[in-house]
Short mmCIF file of C-alpha atoms in Angstrom, two decimals:
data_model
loop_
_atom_site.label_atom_id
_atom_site.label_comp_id
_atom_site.label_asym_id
_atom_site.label_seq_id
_atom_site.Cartn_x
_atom_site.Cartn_y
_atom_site.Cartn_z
CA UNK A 1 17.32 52.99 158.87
CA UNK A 2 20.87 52.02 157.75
CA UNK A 3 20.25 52.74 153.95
CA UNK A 4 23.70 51.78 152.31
CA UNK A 5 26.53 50.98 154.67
CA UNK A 6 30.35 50.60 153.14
CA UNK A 7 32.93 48.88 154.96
CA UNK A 8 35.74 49.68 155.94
CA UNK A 9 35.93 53.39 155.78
CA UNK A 10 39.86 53.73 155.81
CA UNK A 11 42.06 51.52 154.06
CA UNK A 12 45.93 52.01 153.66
CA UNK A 13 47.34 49.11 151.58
CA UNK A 14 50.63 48.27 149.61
CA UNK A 15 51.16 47.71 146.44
CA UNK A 16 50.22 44.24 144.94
CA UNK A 17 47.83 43.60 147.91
CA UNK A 18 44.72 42.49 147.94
CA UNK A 19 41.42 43.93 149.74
CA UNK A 20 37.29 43.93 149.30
CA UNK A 21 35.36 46.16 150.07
CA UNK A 22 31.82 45.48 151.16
CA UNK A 23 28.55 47.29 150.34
CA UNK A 24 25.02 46.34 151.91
CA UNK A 25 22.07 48.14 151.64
CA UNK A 26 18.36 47.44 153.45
CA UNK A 27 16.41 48.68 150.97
CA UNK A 28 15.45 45.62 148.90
CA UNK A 29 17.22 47.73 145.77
CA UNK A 30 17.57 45.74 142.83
CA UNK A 31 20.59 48.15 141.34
CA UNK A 32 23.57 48.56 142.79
CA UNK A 33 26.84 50.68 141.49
CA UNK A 34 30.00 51.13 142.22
CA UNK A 35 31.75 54.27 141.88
CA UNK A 36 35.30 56.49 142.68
CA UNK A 37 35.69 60.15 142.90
CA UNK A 38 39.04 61.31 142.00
CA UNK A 39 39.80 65.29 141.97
CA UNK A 40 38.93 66.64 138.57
CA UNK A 41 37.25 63.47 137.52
CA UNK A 42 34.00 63.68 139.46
CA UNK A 43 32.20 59.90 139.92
CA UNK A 44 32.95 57.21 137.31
CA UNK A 45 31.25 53.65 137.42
CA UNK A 46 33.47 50.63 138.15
CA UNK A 47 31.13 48.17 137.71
CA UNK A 48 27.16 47.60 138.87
CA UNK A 49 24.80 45.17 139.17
CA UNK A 50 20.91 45.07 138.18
CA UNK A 51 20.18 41.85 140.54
CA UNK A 52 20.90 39.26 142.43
CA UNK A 53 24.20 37.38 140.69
CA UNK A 54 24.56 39.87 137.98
CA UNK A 55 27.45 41.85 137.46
CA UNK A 56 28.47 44.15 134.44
CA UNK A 57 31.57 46.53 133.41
CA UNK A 58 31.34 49.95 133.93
CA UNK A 59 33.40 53.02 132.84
CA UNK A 60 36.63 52.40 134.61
CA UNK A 61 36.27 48.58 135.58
CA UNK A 62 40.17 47.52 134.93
CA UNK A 63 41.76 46.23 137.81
CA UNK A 64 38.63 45.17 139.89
CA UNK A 65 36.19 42.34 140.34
CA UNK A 66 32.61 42.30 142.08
CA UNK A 67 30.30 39.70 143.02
CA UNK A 68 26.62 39.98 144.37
CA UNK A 69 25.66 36.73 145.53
CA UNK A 70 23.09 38.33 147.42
CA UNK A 71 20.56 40.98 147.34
CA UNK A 72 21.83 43.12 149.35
CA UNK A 73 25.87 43.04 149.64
CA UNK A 74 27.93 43.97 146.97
CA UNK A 75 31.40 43.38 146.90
CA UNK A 76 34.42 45.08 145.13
CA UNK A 77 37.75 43.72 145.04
CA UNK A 78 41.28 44.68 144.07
CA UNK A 79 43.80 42.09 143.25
CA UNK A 80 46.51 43.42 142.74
CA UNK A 81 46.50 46.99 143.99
CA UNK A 82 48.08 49.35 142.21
CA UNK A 83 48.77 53.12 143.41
CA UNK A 84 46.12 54.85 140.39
CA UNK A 85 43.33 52.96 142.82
CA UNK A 86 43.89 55.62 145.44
CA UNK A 87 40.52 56.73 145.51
CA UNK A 88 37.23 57.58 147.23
CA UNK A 89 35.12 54.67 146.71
CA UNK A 90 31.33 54.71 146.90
CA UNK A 91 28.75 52.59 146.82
CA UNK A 92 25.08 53.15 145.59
CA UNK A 93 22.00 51.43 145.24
CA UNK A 94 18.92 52.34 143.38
CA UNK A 95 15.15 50.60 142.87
CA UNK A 96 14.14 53.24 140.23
CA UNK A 97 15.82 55.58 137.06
CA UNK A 98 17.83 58.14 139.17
CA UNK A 99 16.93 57.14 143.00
CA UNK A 100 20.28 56.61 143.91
CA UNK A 101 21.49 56.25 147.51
CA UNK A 102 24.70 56.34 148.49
CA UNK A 103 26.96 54.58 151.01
CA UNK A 104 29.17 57.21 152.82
CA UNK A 105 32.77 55.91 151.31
CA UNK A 106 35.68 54.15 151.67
CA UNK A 107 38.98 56.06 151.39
CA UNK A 108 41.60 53.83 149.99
CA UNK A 109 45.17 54.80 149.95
CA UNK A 110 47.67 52.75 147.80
CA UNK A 111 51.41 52.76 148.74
CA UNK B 6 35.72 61.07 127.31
CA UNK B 7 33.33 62.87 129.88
CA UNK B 8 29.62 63.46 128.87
CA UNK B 9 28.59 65.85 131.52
CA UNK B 10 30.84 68.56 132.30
CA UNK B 11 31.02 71.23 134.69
CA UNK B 12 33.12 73.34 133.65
CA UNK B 13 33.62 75.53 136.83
CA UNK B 14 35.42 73.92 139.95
CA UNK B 15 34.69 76.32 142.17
CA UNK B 16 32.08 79.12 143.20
CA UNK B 17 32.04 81.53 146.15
CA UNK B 18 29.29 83.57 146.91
CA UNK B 19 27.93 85.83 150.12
CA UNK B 20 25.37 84.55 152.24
CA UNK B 21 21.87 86.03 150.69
CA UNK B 22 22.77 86.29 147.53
CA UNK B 23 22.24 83.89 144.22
CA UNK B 24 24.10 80.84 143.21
CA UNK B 25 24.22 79.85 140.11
CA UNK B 26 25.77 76.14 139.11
CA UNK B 27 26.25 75.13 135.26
CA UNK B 28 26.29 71.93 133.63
CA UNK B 29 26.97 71.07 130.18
CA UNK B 30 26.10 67.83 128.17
CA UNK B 31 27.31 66.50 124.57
CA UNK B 32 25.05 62.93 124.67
CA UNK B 33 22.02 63.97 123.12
CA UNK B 34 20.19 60.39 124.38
CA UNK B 35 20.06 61.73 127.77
CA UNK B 36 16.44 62.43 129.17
CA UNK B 37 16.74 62.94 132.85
CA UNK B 38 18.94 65.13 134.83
CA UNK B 39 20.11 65.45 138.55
CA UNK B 40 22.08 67.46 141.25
CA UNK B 41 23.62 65.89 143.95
CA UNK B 42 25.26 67.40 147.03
CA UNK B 43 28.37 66.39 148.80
CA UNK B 44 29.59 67.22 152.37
CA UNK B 45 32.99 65.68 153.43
CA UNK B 46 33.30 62.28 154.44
CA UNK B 47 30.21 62.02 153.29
CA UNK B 48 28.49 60.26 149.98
CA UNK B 49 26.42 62.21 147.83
CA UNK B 50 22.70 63.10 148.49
CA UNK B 51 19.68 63.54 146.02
CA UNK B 52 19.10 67.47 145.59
CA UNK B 53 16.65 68.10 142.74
CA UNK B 54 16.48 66.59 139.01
CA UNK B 55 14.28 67.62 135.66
CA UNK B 56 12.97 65.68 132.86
CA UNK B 57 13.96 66.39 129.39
CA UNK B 58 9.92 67.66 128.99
CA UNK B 59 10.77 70.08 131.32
CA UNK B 60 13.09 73.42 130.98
CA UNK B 61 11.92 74.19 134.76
CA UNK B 62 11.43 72.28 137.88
CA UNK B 63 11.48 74.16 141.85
CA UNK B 64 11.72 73.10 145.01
CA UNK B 65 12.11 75.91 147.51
CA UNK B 66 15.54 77.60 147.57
CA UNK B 67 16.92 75.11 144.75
CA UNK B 68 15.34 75.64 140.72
CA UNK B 69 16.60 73.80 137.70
CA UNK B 70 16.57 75.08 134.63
CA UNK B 71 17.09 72.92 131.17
CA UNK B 72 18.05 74.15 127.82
CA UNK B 73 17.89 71.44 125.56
CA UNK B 74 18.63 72.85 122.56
CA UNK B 75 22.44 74.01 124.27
CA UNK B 76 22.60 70.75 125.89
CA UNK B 77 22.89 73.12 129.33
CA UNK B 78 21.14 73.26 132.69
CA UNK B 79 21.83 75.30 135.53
CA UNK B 80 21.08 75.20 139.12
CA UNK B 81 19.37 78.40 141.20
CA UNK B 82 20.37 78.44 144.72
CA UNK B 83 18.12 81.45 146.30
CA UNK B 84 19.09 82.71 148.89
CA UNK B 85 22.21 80.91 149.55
CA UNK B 86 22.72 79.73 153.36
CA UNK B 87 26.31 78.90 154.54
CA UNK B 88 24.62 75.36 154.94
CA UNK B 89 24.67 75.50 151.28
CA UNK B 90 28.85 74.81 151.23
CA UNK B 91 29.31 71.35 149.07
CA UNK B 92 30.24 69.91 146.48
CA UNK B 93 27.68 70.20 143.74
CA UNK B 94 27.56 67.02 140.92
CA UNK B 95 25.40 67.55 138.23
CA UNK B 96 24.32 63.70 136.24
CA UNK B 97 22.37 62.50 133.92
CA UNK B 98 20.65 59.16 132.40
CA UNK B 99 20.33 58.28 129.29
CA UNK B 100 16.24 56.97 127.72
CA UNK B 101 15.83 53.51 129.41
CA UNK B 102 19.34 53.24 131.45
CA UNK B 103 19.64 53.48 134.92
CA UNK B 104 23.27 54.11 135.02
CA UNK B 105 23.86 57.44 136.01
CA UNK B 106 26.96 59.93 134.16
CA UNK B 107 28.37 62.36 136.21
CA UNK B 108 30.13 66.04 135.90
CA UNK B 109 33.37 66.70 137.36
CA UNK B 110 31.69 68.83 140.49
CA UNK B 111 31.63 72.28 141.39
CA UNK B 112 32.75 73.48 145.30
CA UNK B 113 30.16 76.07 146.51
CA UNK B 114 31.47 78.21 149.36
CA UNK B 115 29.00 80.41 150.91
CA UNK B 116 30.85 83.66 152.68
CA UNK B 117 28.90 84.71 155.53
#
């Protein structure tokens, strides 16, 4: 059982590129977040989604873009990266208030 | 601005003995409350949670306690196993959300 799988795990990018990352989960969840852990900060939400091609803001949502065009992927990009998106990313999904599982990250470094 | 705070970063403690993990809120709409732990290279994992009915909820070595009236819970780690070494998030929903807020984290290290 796969639960929630991010891809990639590693990224190293330069400024002003461009990258998505990719979330999928096998649990039929309707929810799905994402979030990044900096030091200090803990997890803050980027931006979620409560269904299939739904998308909402989050806390910290500047500078990204998602799309869930199906169930079970959930996609975050980065335009234009800057170096303040060097981050832990994670990915969750969730069927019920608090029942969150959790991808296992993607470490992004921004140059 | 963050609504759930934990205001210590880091705890050590010898193997046996208690750990105690606080967790401080200011929104008084939230109703349901949650630790997570965190290995490296790893994403967080459901740990134990309480209700807002509740100022008590167990399950074997890990209790949560909920003051409501300090907008403050704490987690019991007894005894503490060298296992036990994470990163400790408390979070928190608000009535009818789903979105979960998270504290800062606090490092356990369990000394053997």
């Amino acid at each position: 059982n796969a639960g929630v799988t991010q891809t990639p795990k590693f990224r190293v990018l330069k400024t002003g590129q461009s990258m998505t990352l990719l979330c999928a989960q096998d649990m039929n969840h309707e929810y799905m977040y994402w979030y990044r852990q900096d030091p200090g900060m803990g997890l803050r939400l980027i931006h979620y989604s409560v269904g299939e091609g739904t998308t909402a803001k989050g806390e910290v949502p500047d500078g990204y873009n998602v799309s869930r065009l199906k169930k079970q992927n959930f996609l975050l990009g980065l335009e234009s990266a800057a170096p303040s998106q060097t981050s832990v990313y994670f990915c969750a999904s969730s069927y019920t208030r608090g029942g969150y599982t959790f991808g296992s990250g993607t470490r992004l470094t921004v140059v | 601005d963050q609504q759930v705070k934990q205001n210590s970063p880091s705890l050590s403690v010898q193997e046996g003995r208690i750990s105690i993990l606080n967790c401080d809120y200011t929104n008084s709409m939230f109703d349901y409350f949650l630790w997570y732990k965190k290995y490296p290279a790893e994403g967080p994992t459901f740990l134990i949670s309480i209700s807002s009915i509740k100022d008590k909820n167990e399950d074997g070595r890990f209790t949560v306690f909920l003051n409501k009236s300090a907008k403050h819970l704490s987690l019991h780690i007894v005894p503490s196993q060298p296992g036990d070494s994470a990163v400790y998030f408390c979070a928190a929903l608000r009535s009818n959300d789903y979105k979960l807020s998270f504290g800062a984290g606090t490092t356990v290290t369990v000394r053997a």
